[in-house]
Amino acid sequence: MPEKKEQLYEGKAKKVYATEDPNLVIVSYKDDATAFNGAKKGTIVGKGVVNNRMSNLLMEKLSEEGIPTHYVKELSERETLVKKVSIVPLEVIVRNIAAGSLAKRLGLAEGTPMKRTVLEYCYKCDALDDPMVNEYHILAMEYCTEQELKTIADMAIKINAFLVGYFASINVELVDFKLEFGKTSDGQIVLADEISPDTCRFWDATTHEKLDKDRFRRDMGGVEDAYKEMMKRVLG
Ligand code: ADP
Ligand code: UDP
């Protein structure tokens, strides 16, 4: 069992700890929930457990599909050993169905299917409220190299193709989601952070009921039950 050393970082949803191995860190998932860049705060009881276990299971499945990830080993229901990466400061948003900010920006009804997969990038910067950027901004600002950006976009499309099919098999529509990528000490780009109801929009494929953090963002109630339902479908 790797030993947890000093806390390196506390974010809105997770803490990150050093280990005795400089290339490995432990992430610890909290029940704290925030929305609108921290303006709305709350607790979703049990969320940390759901997000940790779901994210790990999905990362395992993705690595079987040939996607390199930061995942190493689940240590407990809230803690996971991952490769330490330097995070590419981008939120990579993948969209299959219009919702949230895209629906608003383009004047689409939520639920309108996109005719092809849409990729968007936001610069990860809380002080600037994660502004949307395009490939020109990313390269001009040197958030990553052109080759790295190509790798990230190709991986995001592959991840989406796999996840859409996987979630369909548990009667869930994968509406949209956010990915983060990082660079390992040997320069490899890997999928990092998490894939969970905090970072994805999941709709029941039959009833279109929301099974994700939108229930918290929009004060819809039934937040814990939605997370539990996703956990049940994913982990059986
Ligand atoms: P935020 O920083 O947005 O509040 P979290 O509470 O989820 O988000 O904090 C986790 C932090 O750890 C994020 O900044 C995320 O980019 C970073 N992170 C995720 N995976 C890794 C990793 N493998 N190595 C280093 N940092 C990581
Ligand atoms: N998302 C995220 N973190 C963010 C912003 C977005 O995980 O900081 C996810 C969000 O859960 C949704 C997708 O990215 O699945 C697209 O979000 P959108 O741009 O519509 O923003 P929102 O409506 O969440 O503000």
GROMACS .gro file of N, CA and C in nm, residues 9-99:
model
  273
    9TYR      N    1  -0.234   1.959  -0.300
    9TYR     CA    2  -0.334   2.047  -0.359
    9TYR      C    3  -0.471   2.011  -0.303
   10GLU      N    4  -0.552   2.111  -0.276
   10GLU     CA    5  -0.693   2.083  -0.249
   10GLU      C    6  -0.777   2.158  -0.349
   11GLY      N    7  -0.850   2.083  -0.431
   11GLY     CA    8  -0.940   2.144  -0.530
   11GLY      C    9  -1.081   2.147  -0.478
   12LYS      N   10  -1.175   2.173  -0.569
   12LYS     CA   11  -1.315   2.186  -0.530
   12LYS      C   12  -1.376   2.049  -0.499
   13ALA      N   13  -1.327   1.945  -0.565
   13ALA     CA   14  -1.389   1.812  -0.549
   13ALA      C   15  -1.291   1.705  -0.501
   14LYS      N   16  -1.162   1.733  -0.510
   14LYS     CA   17  -1.063   1.631  -0.474
   14LYS      C   18  -0.943   1.695  -0.404
   15LYS      N   19  -0.873   1.607  -0.325
   15LYS     CA   20  -0.743   1.647  -0.272
   15LYS      C   21  -0.638   1.560  -0.339
   16VAL      N   22  -0.518   1.614  -0.352
   16VAL     CA   23  -0.410   1.539  -0.415
   16VAL      C   24  -0.295   1.531  -0.316
   17TYR      N   25  -0.243   1.409  -0.293
   17TYR     CA   26  -0.135   1.386  -0.196
   17TYR      C   27  -0.012   1.329  -0.267
   18ALA      N   28   0.103   1.366  -0.217
   18ALA     CA   29   0.229   1.305  -0.264
   18ALA      C   30   0.239   1.164  -0.208
   19THR      N   31   0.324   1.083  -0.270
   19THR     CA   32   0.360   0.950  -0.216
   19THR      C   33   0.512   0.945  -0.211
   20GLU      N   34   0.567   0.832  -0.167
   20GLU     CA   35   0.714   0.821  -0.165
   20GLU      C   36   0.773   0.816  -0.306
   21ASP      N   37   0.685   0.785  -0.406
   21ASP     CA   38   0.730   0.780  -0.545
   21ASP      C   39   0.696   0.913  -0.613
   22PRO      N   40   0.796   0.988  -0.661
   22PRO     CA   41   0.768   1.121  -0.719
   22PRO      C   42   0.680   1.115  -0.844
   23ASN      N   43   0.668   0.996  -0.904
   23ASN     CA   44   0.585   0.985  -1.024
   23ASN      C   45   0.441   0.942  -0.995
   24LEU      N   46   0.410   0.923  -0.867
   24LEU     CA   47   0.274   0.878  -0.832
   24LEU      C   48   0.214   0.971  -0.728
   25VAL      N   49   0.083   0.998  -0.741
   25VAL     CA   50   0.011   1.074  -0.638
   25VAL      C   51  -0.117   0.998  -0.602
   26ILE      N   52  -0.173   1.035  -0.486
   26ILE     CA   53  -0.301   0.977  -0.445
   26ILE      C   54  -0.407   1.086  -0.455
   27VAL      N   55  -0.518   1.056  -0.525
   27VAL     CA   56  -0.629   1.152  -0.527
   27VAL      C   57  -0.736   1.101  -0.431
   28SER      N   58  -0.796   1.194  -0.359
   28SER     CA   59  -0.896   1.162  -0.259
   28SER      C   60  -1.022   1.242  -0.292
   29TYR      N   61  -1.131   1.171  -0.316
   29TYR     CA   62  -1.255   1.234  -0.363
   29TYR      C   63  -1.341   1.279  -0.246
   30LYS      N   64  -1.386   1.406  -0.251
   30LYS     CA   65  -1.469   1.464  -0.145
   30LYS      C   66  -1.618   1.462  -0.186
   31ASP      N   67  -1.703   1.489  -0.089
   31ASP     CA   68  -1.847   1.502  -0.118
   31ASP      C   69  -1.883   1.648  -0.150
   32ASP      N   70  -1.784   1.738  -0.145
   32ASP     CA   71  -1.812   1.880  -0.174
   32ASP      C   72  -1.855   1.897  -0.320
   33ALA      N   73  -1.958   1.977  -0.337
   33ALA     CA   74  -2.005   2.005  -0.474
   33ALA      C   75  -2.003   2.155  -0.497
   34THR      N   76  -1.957   2.195  -0.614
   34THR     CA   77  -1.964   2.336  -0.651
   34THR      C   78  -2.018   2.346  -0.793
   35ALA      N   79  -2.071   2.460  -0.825
   35ALA     CA   80  -2.115   2.485  -0.963
   35ALA      C   81  -2.093   2.632  -0.991
   36PHE      N   82  -2.098   2.667  -1.119
   36PHE     CA   83  -2.079   2.804  -1.165
   36PHE      C   84  -1.949   2.860  -1.108
   37ASN      N   85  -1.842   2.785  -1.131
   37ASN     CA   86  -1.708   2.824  -1.089
   37ASN      C   87  -1.700   2.858  -0.940
   38GLY      N   88  -1.766   2.775  -0.859
   38GLY     CA   89  -1.754   2.789  -0.714
   38GLY      C   90  -1.857   2.882  -0.652
   39ALA      N   91  -1.938   2.951  -0.735
   39ALA     CA   92  -2.037   3.045  -0.681
   39ALA      C   93  -2.144   2.971  -0.602
   40LYS      N   94  -2.177   2.849  -0.641
   40LYS     CA   95  -2.276   2.768  -0.569
   40LYS      C   96  -2.203   2.653  -0.502
   41LYS      N   97  -2.228   2.636  -0.373
   41LYS     CA   98  -2.156   2.533  -0.296
   41LYS      C   99  -2.256   2.444  -0.224
   42GLY      N  100  -2.219   2.319  -0.206
   42GLY     CA  101  -2.304   2.227  -0.130
   42GLY      C  102  -2.234   2.096  -0.106
   43THR      N  103  -2.310   1.999  -0.056
   43THR     CA  104  -2.256   1.866  -0.032
   43THR      C  105  -2.349   1.765  -0.098
   44ILE      N  106  -2.291   1.669  -0.164
   44ILE     CA  107  -2.370   1.558  -0.219
   44ILE      C  108  -2.319   1.433  -0.147
   45VAL      N  109  -2.400   1.384  -0.051
   45VAL     CA  110  -2.354   1.276   0.036
   45VAL      C  111  -2.325   1.151  -0.047
   46GLY      N  112  -2.204   1.099  -0.032
   46GLY     CA  113  -2.166   0.976  -0.104
   46GLY      C  114  -2.108   1.001  -0.243
   47LYS      N  115  -2.106   1.126  -0.287
   47LYS     CA  116  -2.058   1.158  -0.422
   47LYS      C  117  -1.913   1.113  -0.445
   48GLY      N  118  -1.828   1.137  -0.343
   48GLY     CA  119  -1.686   1.103  -0.358
   48GLY      C  120  -1.666   0.956  -0.389
   49VAL      N  121  -1.746   0.873  -0.325
   49VAL     CA  122  -1.735   0.728  -0.347
   49VAL      C  123  -1.779   0.693  -0.489
   50VAL      N  124  -1.894   0.748  -0.530
   50VAL     CA  125  -1.945   0.720  -0.664
   50VAL      C  126  -1.844   0.764  -0.770
   51ASN      N  127  -1.795   0.889  -0.756
   51ASN     CA  128  -1.706   0.942  -0.859
   51ASN      C  129  -1.575   0.865  -0.867
   52ASN      N  130  -1.521   0.830  -0.749
   52ASN     CA  131  -1.396   0.754  -0.747
   52ASN      C  132  -1.414   0.620  -0.816
   53ARG      N  133  -1.515   0.545  -0.772
   53ARG     CA  134  -1.530   0.408  -0.824
   53ARG      C  135  -1.571   0.409  -0.970
   54MET      N  136  -1.661   0.500  -1.009
   54MET     CA  137  -1.704   0.504  -1.149
   54MET      C  138  -1.589   0.545  -1.240
   55SER      N  139  -1.516   0.647  -1.198
   55SER     CA  140  -1.407   0.696  -1.280
   55SER      C  141  -1.301   0.586  -1.300
   56ASN      N  142  -1.271   0.514  -1.193
   56ASN     CA  143  -1.171   0.408  -1.203
   56ASN      C  144  -1.215   0.297  -1.298
   57LEU      N  145  -1.343   0.257  -1.285
   57LEU     CA  146  -1.393   0.152  -1.373
   57LEU      C  147  -1.388   0.195  -1.520
   58LEU      N  148  -1.426   0.321  -1.545
   58LEU     CA  149  -1.425   0.369  -1.684
   58LEU      C  150  -1.281   0.379  -1.737
   59MET      N  151  -1.190   0.424  -1.652
   59MET     CA  152  -1.049   0.434  -1.696
   59MET      C  153  -0.993   0.295  -1.726
   60GLU      N  154  -1.031   0.196  -1.645
   60GLU     CA  155  -0.987   0.058  -1.674
   60GLU      C  156  -1.038   0.013  -1.809
   61LYS      N  157  -1.166   0.038  -1.835
   61LYS     CA  158  -1.224  -0.003  -1.963
   61LYS      C  159  -1.157   0.071  -2.078
   62LEU      N  160  -1.130   0.202  -2.060
   62LEU     CA  161  -1.067   0.279  -2.167
   62LEU      C  162  -0.925   0.229  -2.193
   63SER      N  163  -0.855   0.189  -2.087
   63SER     CA  164  -0.718   0.143  -2.113
   63SER      C  165  -0.720   0.009  -2.186
   64GLU      N  166  -0.824  -0.074  -2.163
   64GLU     CA  167  -0.840  -0.197  -2.243
   64GLU      C  168  -0.865  -0.163  -2.391
   65GLU      N  169  -0.920  -0.043  -2.416
   65GLU     CA  170  -0.944   0.002  -2.555
   65GLU      C  171  -0.821   0.071  -2.614
   66GLY      N  172  -0.711   0.073  -2.539
   66GLY     CA  173  -0.588   0.131  -2.592
   66GLY      C  174  -0.569   0.278  -2.562
   67ILE      N  175  -0.653   0.334  -2.472
   67ILE     CA  176  -0.637   0.475  -2.434
   67ILE      C  177  -0.545   0.481  -2.311
   68PRO      N  178  -0.431   0.549  -2.319
   68PRO     CA  179  -0.346   0.561  -2.200
   68PRO      C  180  -0.410   0.654  -2.096
   69THR      N  181  -0.410   0.611  -1.970
   69THR     CA  182  -0.471   0.692  -1.864
   69THR      C  183  -0.376   0.704  -1.746
   70HIS      N  184  -0.411   0.792  -1.653
   70HIS     CA  185  -0.329   0.810  -1.532
   70HIS      C  186  -0.356   0.703  -1.427
   71TYR      N  187  -0.460   0.624  -1.446
   71TYR     CA  188  -0.507   0.531  -1.343
   71TYR      C  189  -0.403   0.423  -1.312
   72VAL      N  190  -0.378   0.401  -1.183
   72VAL     CA  191  -0.287   0.293  -1.142
   72VAL      C  192  -0.362   0.190  -1.057
   73LYS      N  193  -0.425   0.235  -0.948
   73LYS     CA  194  -0.483   0.138  -0.856
   73LYS      C  195  -0.582   0.205  -0.760
   74GLU      N  196  -0.699   0.142  -0.741
   74GLU     CA  197  -0.794   0.192  -0.642
   74GLU      C  198  -0.746   0.150  -0.503
   75LEU      N  199  -0.734   0.247  -0.412
   75LEU     CA  200  -0.680   0.216  -0.279
   75LEU      C  201  -0.791   0.197  -0.177
   76SER      N  202  -0.901   0.270  -0.194
   76SER     CA  203  -1.016   0.259  -0.103
   76SER      C  204  -1.134   0.318  -0.177
   77GLU      N  205  -1.248   0.324  -0.108
   77GLU     CA  206  -1.365   0.371  -0.183
   77GLU      C  207  -1.355   0.518  -0.225
   78ARG      N  208  -1.269   0.595  -0.160
   78ARG     CA  209  -1.252   0.736  -0.199
   78ARG      C  210  -1.114   0.771  -0.254
   79GLU      N  211  -1.018   0.677  -0.246
   79GLU     CA  212  -0.880   0.712  -0.280
   79GLU      C  213  -0.822   0.623  -0.389
   80THR      N  214  -0.747   0.687  -0.478
   80THR     CA  215  -0.689   0.616  -0.591
   80THR      C  216  -0.547   0.663  -0.617
   81LEU      N  217  -0.463   0.566  -0.648
   81LEU     CA  218  -0.325   0.595  -0.686
   81LEU      C  219  -0.323   0.622  -0.837
   82VAL      N  220  -0.267   0.736  -0.875
   82VAL     CA  221  -0.258   0.769  -1.018
   82VAL      C  222  -0.117   0.818  -1.051
   83LYS      N  223  -0.084   0.811  -1.181
   83LYS     CA  224   0.044   0.868  -1.224
   83LYS      C  225   0.037   1.019  -1.207
   84LYS      N  226   0.142   1.077  -1.154
   84LYS     CA  227   0.146   1.224  -1.142
   84LYS      C  228   0.171   1.282  -1.282
   85VAL      N  229   0.086   1.373  -1.322
   85VAL     CA  230   0.106   1.435  -1.454
   85VAL      C  231   0.110   1.586  -1.438
   86SER      N  232   0.166   1.652  -1.540
   86SER     CA  233   0.146   1.796  -1.543
   86SER      C  234   0.025   1.819  -1.635
   87ILE      N  235  -0.079   1.874  -1.573
   87ILE     CA  236  -0.208   1.885  -1.642
   87ILE      C  237  -0.197   1.987  -1.757
   88VAL      N  238  -0.240   1.947  -1.876
   88VAL     CA  239  -0.254   2.043  -1.987
   88VAL      C  240  -0.370   2.135  -1.948
   89PRO      N  241  -0.348   2.267  -1.944
   89PRO     CA  242  -0.450   2.353  -1.883
   89PRO      C  243  -0.572   2.376  -1.972
   90LEU      N  244  -0.634   2.266  -2.013
   90LEU     CA  245  -0.752   2.273  -2.100
   90LEU      C  246  -0.861   2.183  -2.046
   91GLU      N  247  -0.985   2.231  -2.051
   91GLU     CA  248  -1.099   2.143  -2.032
   91GLU      C  249  -1.144   2.107  -2.172
   92VAL      N  250  -1.141   1.980  -2.202
   92VAL     CA  251  -1.180   1.932  -2.335
   92VAL      C  252  -1.325   1.885  -2.324
   93ILE      N  253  -1.415   1.957  -2.390
   93ILE     CA  254  -1.558   1.927  -2.381
   93ILE      C  255  -1.600   1.852  -2.507
   94VAL      N  256  -1.668   1.741  -2.487
   94VAL     CA  257  -1.716   1.659  -2.599
   94VAL      C  258  -1.869   1.659  -2.592
   95ARG      N  259  -1.934   1.686  -2.707
   95ARG     CA  260  -2.081   1.697  -2.705
   95ARG      C  261  -2.145   1.613  -2.813
   96ASN      N  262  -2.245   1.534  -2.772
   96ASN     CA  263  -2.325   1.455  -2.865
   96ASN      C  264  -2.465   1.513  -2.884
   97ILE      N  265  -2.516   1.576  -2.778
   97ILE     CA  266  -2.652   1.630  -2.776
   97ILE      C  267  -2.641   1.770  -2.715
   98ALA      N  268  -2.714   1.867  -2.771
   98ALA     CA  269  -2.705   2.004  -2.718
   98ALA      C  270  -2.764   2.012  -2.578
   99ALA      N  271  -2.689   2.076  -2.487
   99ALA     CA  272  -2.735   2.101  -2.350
   99ALA      C  273  -2.650   2.214  -2.294
   0.00000   0.00000   0.00000
